[in-house]
Amino acid sequence: GDSVTQMEGPVTLSEEAFLTINCTYTATGYPSLFWYVQYPGEGLQLLLKATKADDKGSNKGFEATYRKETTSFHLEKGSVQVSDSAVYFCALSGRGRGSARQLTFGSGTQLTVLP
Amino acid sequence: DGGITQSPKYLFRKEGQNVTLSCEQNLNHDAMYWYRQDPGQGLRLIYYSQIVNDFQKGDIAEGYSVSREKKESFPLTVTSAQKNPTAFYLCASSTVRENTEAFFGQGTRLTVV
């Protein structure tokens, strides 16, 4: 079945440091890939997505490139801020019974940015 | 504003009780989902539905039940058969087209007392 493996946390960085959170996946066919962010006590918000190989998703200074050859979708940001402190989830879309989409999630990476 | 509303935000259950978590969406999405989140873990799929009056079990459906009588609503009942129900529950919805993301509610934290 589909699976997502994410870099284990927690990750602690100083403000303005460079961020990389690794994500690799296993899936049949051609999944779409997503990064979601979760702030404390809240639901998940879509951060960025990529729907085909070599696509680059970007939002709020975060970027990730869909690498089919390495089955990876690593999240990067050049200069993190304290407000980026959250849990980040890598996910892929798959297929369940019928035509409904399902998301398979990684285990999440807790990021703390210190001032 | 369009979105997904979960209620209540916090819920306490006594041993042996059934409780129902509400999820309503006004995004006109066909598909709806329930996930369970435990500390330090990813999300696990409980149930999903792609159309009114139809739903399928996810990976951890035992001890849970759902209904989909209206397109906008997908309530989750945590029954007394669920042995470890304390968790954060997330509802989501999406279209059934390819390559579209899911939208999430704010979650319900259920605690057994």
mmCIF file of C-alpha atoms in Angstrom:
data_model
loop_
_atom_site.group_PDB
_atom_site.id
_atom_site.type_symbol
_atom_site.label_atom_id
_atom_site.label_comp_id
_atom_site.label_asym_id
_atom_site.label_seq_id
_atom_site.Cartn_x
_atom_site.Cartn_y
_atom_site.Cartn_z
ATOM 1 C CA GLY A 1 0.000 0.000 0.000
ATOM 2 C CA ASP A 2 0.875 3.671 -0.084
ATOM 3 C CA SER A 3 3.198 5.052 2.575
ATOM 4 C CA VAL A 4 4.957 8.283 3.512
ATOM 5 C CA THR A 5 8.167 8.467 5.522
ATOM 6 C CA GLN A 6 9.025 11.744 7.126
ATOM 7 C CA MET A 7 12.089 13.049 8.892
ATOM 8 C CA GLU A 8 11.669 12.499 12.598
ATOM 9 C CA GLY A 9 11.608 15.470 14.892
ATOM 10 C CA PRO A 10 11.581 17.504 16.847
ATOM 11 C CA VAL A 11 13.549 20.063 14.877
ATOM 12 C CA THR A 12 14.747 23.191 16.647
ATOM 13 C CA LEU A 13 16.217 26.098 14.692
ATOM 14 C CA SER A 14 17.166 29.679 15.322
ATOM 15 C CA GLU A 15 15.298 32.408 13.533
ATOM 16 C CA GLU A 16 16.545 33.006 9.957
ATOM 17 C CA ALA A 17 18.068 29.516 9.715
ATOM 18 C CA PHE A 18 17.550 27.288 6.668
ATOM 19 C CA LEU A 19 14.945 24.554 6.999
ATOM 20 C CA THR A 20 14.762 21.154 5.334
ATOM 21 C CA ILE A 21 12.263 18.477 6.302
ATOM 22 C CA ASN A 22 12.741 15.261 4.344
ATOM 23 C CA CYS A 23 9.838 13.287 2.942
ATOM 24 C CA THR A 24 9.904 10.133 0.811
ATOM 25 C CA TYR A 25 6.982 8.110 -0.402
ATOM 26 C CA THR A 26 5.918 4.755 -1.791
ATOM 27 C CA ALA A 27 2.894 4.647 -4.052
ATOM 28 C CA THR A 28 1.532 3.004 -7.137
ATOM 29 C CA GLY A 29 0.697 5.161 -10.099
ATOM 30 C CA TYR A 30 1.176 8.909 -10.004
ATOM 31 C CA PRO A 31 0.061 10.386 -6.701
ATOM 32 C CA SER A 32 -0.285 14.046 -5.844
ATOM 33 C CA LEU A 33 1.914 15.237 -2.994
ATOM 34 C CA PHE A 34 1.105 17.709 -0.251
ATOM 35 C CA TRP A 35 2.578 19.475 2.742
ATOM 36 C CA TYR A 36 0.160 20.394 5.514
ATOM 37 C CA VAL A 37 0.872 22.507 8.603
ATOM 38 C CA GLN A 38 -0.800 22.151 11.997
ATOM 39 C CA TYR A 39 -0.596 24.858 14.653
ATOM 40 C CA PRO A 40 -1.223 23.858 18.284
ATOM 41 C CA GLY A 41 -4.793 22.753 18.981
ATOM 42 C CA GLU A 42 -5.920 23.321 15.398
ATOM 43 C CA GLY A 43 -6.741 21.344 12.295
ATOM 44 C CA LEU A 44 -4.482 20.938 9.296
ATOM 45 C CA GLN A 45 -3.978 23.635 6.688
ATOM 46 C CA LEU A 46 -2.649 22.988 3.218
ATOM 47 C CA LEU A 47 0.760 24.602 2.835
ATOM 48 C CA LEU A 48 1.618 23.566 -0.732
ATOM 49 C CA LYS A 49 1.085 20.812 -3.258
ATOM 50 C CA ALA A 50 2.486 19.293 -6.446
ATOM 51 C CA THR A 51 0.540 17.124 -8.826
ATOM 52 C CA LYS A 52 3.151 15.718 -11.217
ATOM 53 C CA ALA A 53 6.831 14.971 -11.483
ATOM 54 C CA ASP A 54 9.173 17.998 -11.396
ATOM 55 C CA ASP A 55 6.389 20.307 -10.215
ATOM 56 C CA LYS A 56 7.452 22.760 -7.528
ATOM 57 C CA GLY A 57 4.900 23.799 -4.947
ATOM 58 C CA SER A 58 5.485 27.027 -3.056
ATOM 59 C CA ASN A 59 3.726 29.164 -0.470
ATOM 60 C CA LYS A 60 4.776 31.624 2.263
ATOM 61 C CA GLY A 61 8.458 31.106 1.450
ATOM 62 C CA PHE A 62 8.210 27.300 1.665
ATOM 63 C CA GLU A 63 9.031 25.159 -1.369
ATOM 64 C CA ALA A 64 8.995 21.475 -2.283
ATOM 65 C CA THR A 65 9.760 19.737 -5.578
ATOM 66 C CA TYR A 66 8.118 16.487 -6.692
ATOM 67 C CA ARG A 67 11.057 14.168 -7.491
ATOM 68 C CA LYS A 68 9.766 10.957 -9.027
ATOM 69 C CA GLU A 69 13.240 9.477 -9.574
ATOM 70 C CA THR A 70 13.996 9.650 -5.840
ATOM 71 C CA THR A 71 10.328 9.422 -4.703
ATOM 72 C CA SER A 72 10.848 12.499 -2.554
ATOM 73 C CA PHE A 73 9.096 15.755 -1.710
ATOM 74 C CA HIS A 74 11.373 17.577 0.721
ATOM 75 C CA LEU A 75 10.144 20.802 2.318
ATOM 76 C CA GLU A 76 12.530 23.785 2.379
ATOM 77 C CA LYS A 77 12.529 27.374 3.553
ATOM 78 C CA GLY A 78 15.444 29.719 3.301
ATOM 79 C CA SER A 79 14.831 31.735 6.457
ATOM 80 C CA VAL A 80 12.450 30.509 9.144
ATOM 81 C CA GLN A 81 10.539 32.725 11.559
ATOM 82 C CA VAL A 82 9.228 32.101 15.064
ATOM 83 C CA SER A 83 5.725 32.048 13.591
ATOM 84 C CA ASP A 84 6.674 28.963 11.525
ATOM 85 C CA SER A 85 6.743 26.853 14.687
ATOM 86 C CA ALA A 86 4.215 24.078 14.064
ATOM 87 C CA VAL A 87 3.905 20.435 13.070
ATOM 88 C CA TYR A 88 4.421 19.709 9.372
ATOM 89 C CA PHE A 89 2.889 16.701 7.631
ATOM 90 C CA CYS A 90 3.830 15.283 4.274
ATOM 91 C CA ALA A 91 0.990 13.470 2.512
ATOM 92 C CA LEU A 92 0.078 11.822 -0.752
ATOM 93 C CA SER A 93 -3.227 11.168 -2.410
ATOM 94 C CA GLY A 94 -4.227 7.654 -3.165
ATOM 95 C CA ARG A 95 -7.289 5.757 -4.166
ATOM 96 C CA GLY A 96 -9.708 3.997 -1.954
ATOM 97 C CA ARG A 97 -12.663 1.912 -2.961
ATOM 98 C CA GLY A 98 -14.596 3.555 -5.729
ATOM 99 C CA SER A 99 -13.379 6.995 -6.748
ATOM 100 C CA ALA A 100 -12.945 8.708 -3.386
ATOM 101 C CA ARG A 101 -9.546 10.116 -2.691
ATOM 102 C CA GLN A 102 -7.684 9.242 0.442
ATOM 103 C CA LEU A 103 -4.692 10.933 1.930
ATOM 104 C CA THR A 104 -1.810 8.955 3.409
ATOM 105 C CA PHE A 105 0.110 10.992 5.983
ATOM 106 C CA GLY A 106 3.601 10.903 7.345
ATOM 107 C CA SER A 107 4.023 10.938 11.121
ATOM 108 C CA GLY A 108 4.621 14.687 11.271
ATOM 109 C CA THR A 109 7.674 16.782 12.178
ATOM 110 C CA GLN A 110 7.521 19.231 15.054
ATOM 111 C CA LEU A 111 9.404 22.442 14.226
ATOM 112 C CA THR A 112 10.335 24.963 16.903
ATOM 113 C CA VAL A 113 11.968 28.227 15.877
ATOM 114 C CA LEU A 114 13.741 30.165 18.604
ATOM 115 C CA PRO A 115 14.132 33.963 18.497
ATOM 116 C CA ASP B 1 -17.250 31.904 4.483
ATOM 117 C CA GLY B 2 -17.002 28.347 3.256
ATOM 118 C CA GLY B 3 -15.428 25.766 5.452
ATOM 119 C CA ILE B 4 -15.754 22.811 7.765
ATOM 120 C CA THR B 5 -17.121 23.126 11.267
ATOM 121 C CA GLN B 6 -16.486 20.535 13.940
ATOM 122 C CA SER B 7 -18.196 20.566 17.292
ATOM 123 C CA PRO B 8 -17.635 20.459 20.130
ATOM 124 C CA LYS B 9 -13.995 21.490 20.387
ATOM 125 C CA TYR B 10 -13.566 19.528 23.630
ATOM 126 C CA LEU B 11 -15.592 16.494 24.691
ATOM 127 C CA PHE B 12 -15.437 14.316 27.759
ATOM 128 C CA ARG B 13 -16.827 10.796 27.834
ATOM 129 C CA LYS B 14 -17.405 8.446 30.691
ATOM 130 C CA GLU B 15 -16.527 4.791 30.384
ATOM 131 C CA GLY B 16 -19.257 2.849 28.577
ATOM 132 C CA GLN B 17 -20.875 5.857 26.915
ATOM 133 C CA ASN B 18 -21.373 6.534 23.251
ATOM 134 C CA VAL B 19 -20.602 10.048 22.035
ATOM 135 C CA THR B 20 -21.201 11.736 18.686
ATOM 136 C CA LEU B 21 -18.874 14.249 17.074
ATOM 137 C CA SER B 22 -20.380 16.677 14.612
ATOM 138 C CA CYS B 23 -18.902 17.673 11.241
ATOM 139 C CA GLU B 24 -20.614 20.061 8.838
ATOM 140 C CA GLN B 25 -19.269 21.504 5.585
ATOM 141 C CA ASN B 26 -20.602 24.134 3.201
ATOM 142 C CA LEU B 27 -18.011 23.617 0.480
ATOM 143 C CA ASN B 28 -20.335 21.457 -1.609
ATOM 144 C CA HIS B 29 -17.798 18.619 -1.424
ATOM 145 C CA ASP B 30 -18.900 15.104 -2.230
ATOM 146 C CA ALA B 31 -16.283 13.324 -0.120
ATOM 147 C CA MET B 32 -15.886 13.538 3.638
ATOM 148 C CA TYR B 33 -13.439 11.826 5.986
ATOM 149 C CA TRP B 34 -12.756 11.194 9.657
ATOM 150 C CA TYR B 35 -9.222 10.874 10.970
ATOM 151 C CA ARG B 36 -7.826 10.101 14.379
ATOM 152 C CA GLN B 37 -4.615 11.753 15.592
ATOM 153 C CA ASP B 38 -2.606 10.498 18.553
ATOM 154 C CA PRO B 39 0.377 12.371 20.033
ATOM 155 C CA GLY B 40 3.515 12.020 17.949
ATOM 156 C CA GLN B 41 1.716 10.097 15.238
ATOM 157 C CA GLY B 42 0.283 10.864 11.870
ATOM 158 C CA LEU B 43 -3.368 10.770 10.972
ATOM 159 C CA ARG B 44 -5.186 7.483 10.645
ATOM 160 C CA LEU B 45 -8.330 7.131 8.568
ATOM 161 C CA ILE B 46 -11.435 5.945 10.420
ATOM 162 C CA TYR B 47 -14.214 6.221 7.820
ATOM 163 C CA TYR B 48 -14.840 8.031 4.584
ATOM 164 C CA SER B 49 -17.809 8.760 2.356
ATOM 165 C CA GLN B 50 -17.918 9.802 -1.263
ATOM 166 C CA ILE B 51 -21.671 10.224 -1.624
ATOM 167 C CA VAL B 52 -24.795 10.546 0.464
ATOM 168 C CA ASN B 53 -25.964 7.285 2.058
ATOM 169 C CA ASP B 54 -22.688 5.538 1.321
ATOM 170 C CA PHE B 55 -19.500 5.197 3.368
ATOM 171 C CA GLN B 56 -16.512 2.875 3.704
ATOM 172 C CA LYS B 57 -14.294 1.746 6.542
ATOM 173 C CA GLY B 58 -10.819 3.125 6.784
ATOM 174 C CA ASP B 59 -7.854 1.616 8.574
ATOM 175 C CA ILE B 60 -9.176 1.810 12.145
ATOM 176 C CA ALA B 61 -12.990 1.627 11.936
ATOM 177 C CA GLU B 62 -13.539 -0.758 14.842
ATOM 178 C CA GLY B 63 -15.471 0.902 17.671
ATOM 179 C CA TYR B 64 -16.690 3.766 15.468
ATOM 180 C CA SER B 65 -19.790 4.370 13.357
ATOM 181 C CA VAL B 66 -20.849 7.066 10.899
ATOM 182 C CA SER B 67 -23.812 8.188 8.833
ATOM 183 C CA ARG B 68 -24.130 10.330 5.719
ATOM 184 C CA GLU B 69 -27.773 11.324 5.413
ATOM 185 C CA LYS B 70 -26.988 14.760 4.022
ATOM 186 C CA LYS B 71 -24.187 15.952 1.767
ATOM 187 C CA GLU B 72 -23.196 18.603 4.294
ATOM 188 C CA SER B 73 -22.997 16.403 7.361
ATOM 189 C CA PHE B 74 -20.881 13.407 8.399
ATOM 190 C CA PRO B 75 -21.221 12.715 12.150
ATOM 191 C CA LEU B 76 -18.936 10.233 13.889
ATOM 192 C CA THR B 77 -20.082 8.141 16.848
ATOM 193 C CA VAL B 78 -17.444 6.780 19.181
ATOM 194 C CA THR B 79 -19.025 3.737 20.752
ATOM 195 C CA SER B 80 -18.286 1.988 24.023
ATOM 196 C CA ALA B 81 -16.588 -0.728 21.970
ATOM 197 C CA GLN B 82 -13.705 1.643 21.234
ATOM 198 C CA LYS B 83 -11.231 0.707 23.953
ATOM 199 C CA ASN B 84 -8.937 3.689 23.728
ATOM 200 C CA PRO B 85 -10.954 6.638 22.437
ATOM 201 C CA THR B 86 -8.925 9.484 23.928
ATOM 202 C CA ALA B 87 -7.516 11.309 20.886
ATOM 203 C CA PHE B 88 -7.844 14.322 18.626
ATOM 204 C CA TYR B 89 -10.405 13.757 15.869
ATOM 205 C CA LEU B 90 -10.244 15.573 12.563
ATOM 206 C CA CYS B 91 -12.921 15.806 9.903
ATOM 207 C CA ALA B 92 -12.055 16.664 6.315
ATOM 208 C CA SER B 93 -13.762 17.060 2.969
ATOM 209 C CA SER B 94 -12.737 17.163 -0.665
ATOM 210 C CA THR B 95 -14.016 16.911 -4.177
ATOM 211 C CA VAL B 96 -13.631 13.553 -5.869
ATOM 212 C CA ARG B 97 -11.585 15.004 -8.724
ATOM 213 C CA GLU B 98 -7.939 14.106 -9.118
ATOM 214 C CA ASN B 99 -5.194 16.200 -7.578
ATOM 215 C CA THR B 100 -7.333 18.261 -5.238
ATOM 216 C CA GLU B 101 -6.552 18.709 -1.587
ATOM 217 C CA ALA B 102 -8.630 17.954 1.475
ATOM 218 C CA PHE B 103 -9.897 20.736 3.735
ATOM 219 C CA PHE B 104 -9.878 20.151 7.481
ATOM 220 C CA GLY B 105 -11.971 21.255 10.409
ATOM 221 C CA GLN B 106 -10.487 22.533 13.665
ATOM 222 C CA GLY B 107 -10.759 19.183 15.384
ATOM 223 C CA THR B 108 -12.438 17.737 18.471
ATOM 224 C CA ARG B 109 -10.394 16.583 21.429
ATOM 225 C CA LEU B 110 -12.097 13.641 23.104
ATOM 226 C CA THR B 111 -11.061 12.582 26.593
ATOM 227 C CA VAL B 112 -12.337 9.589 28.542
ATOM 228 C CA VAL B 113 -12.827 10.370 32.223
#
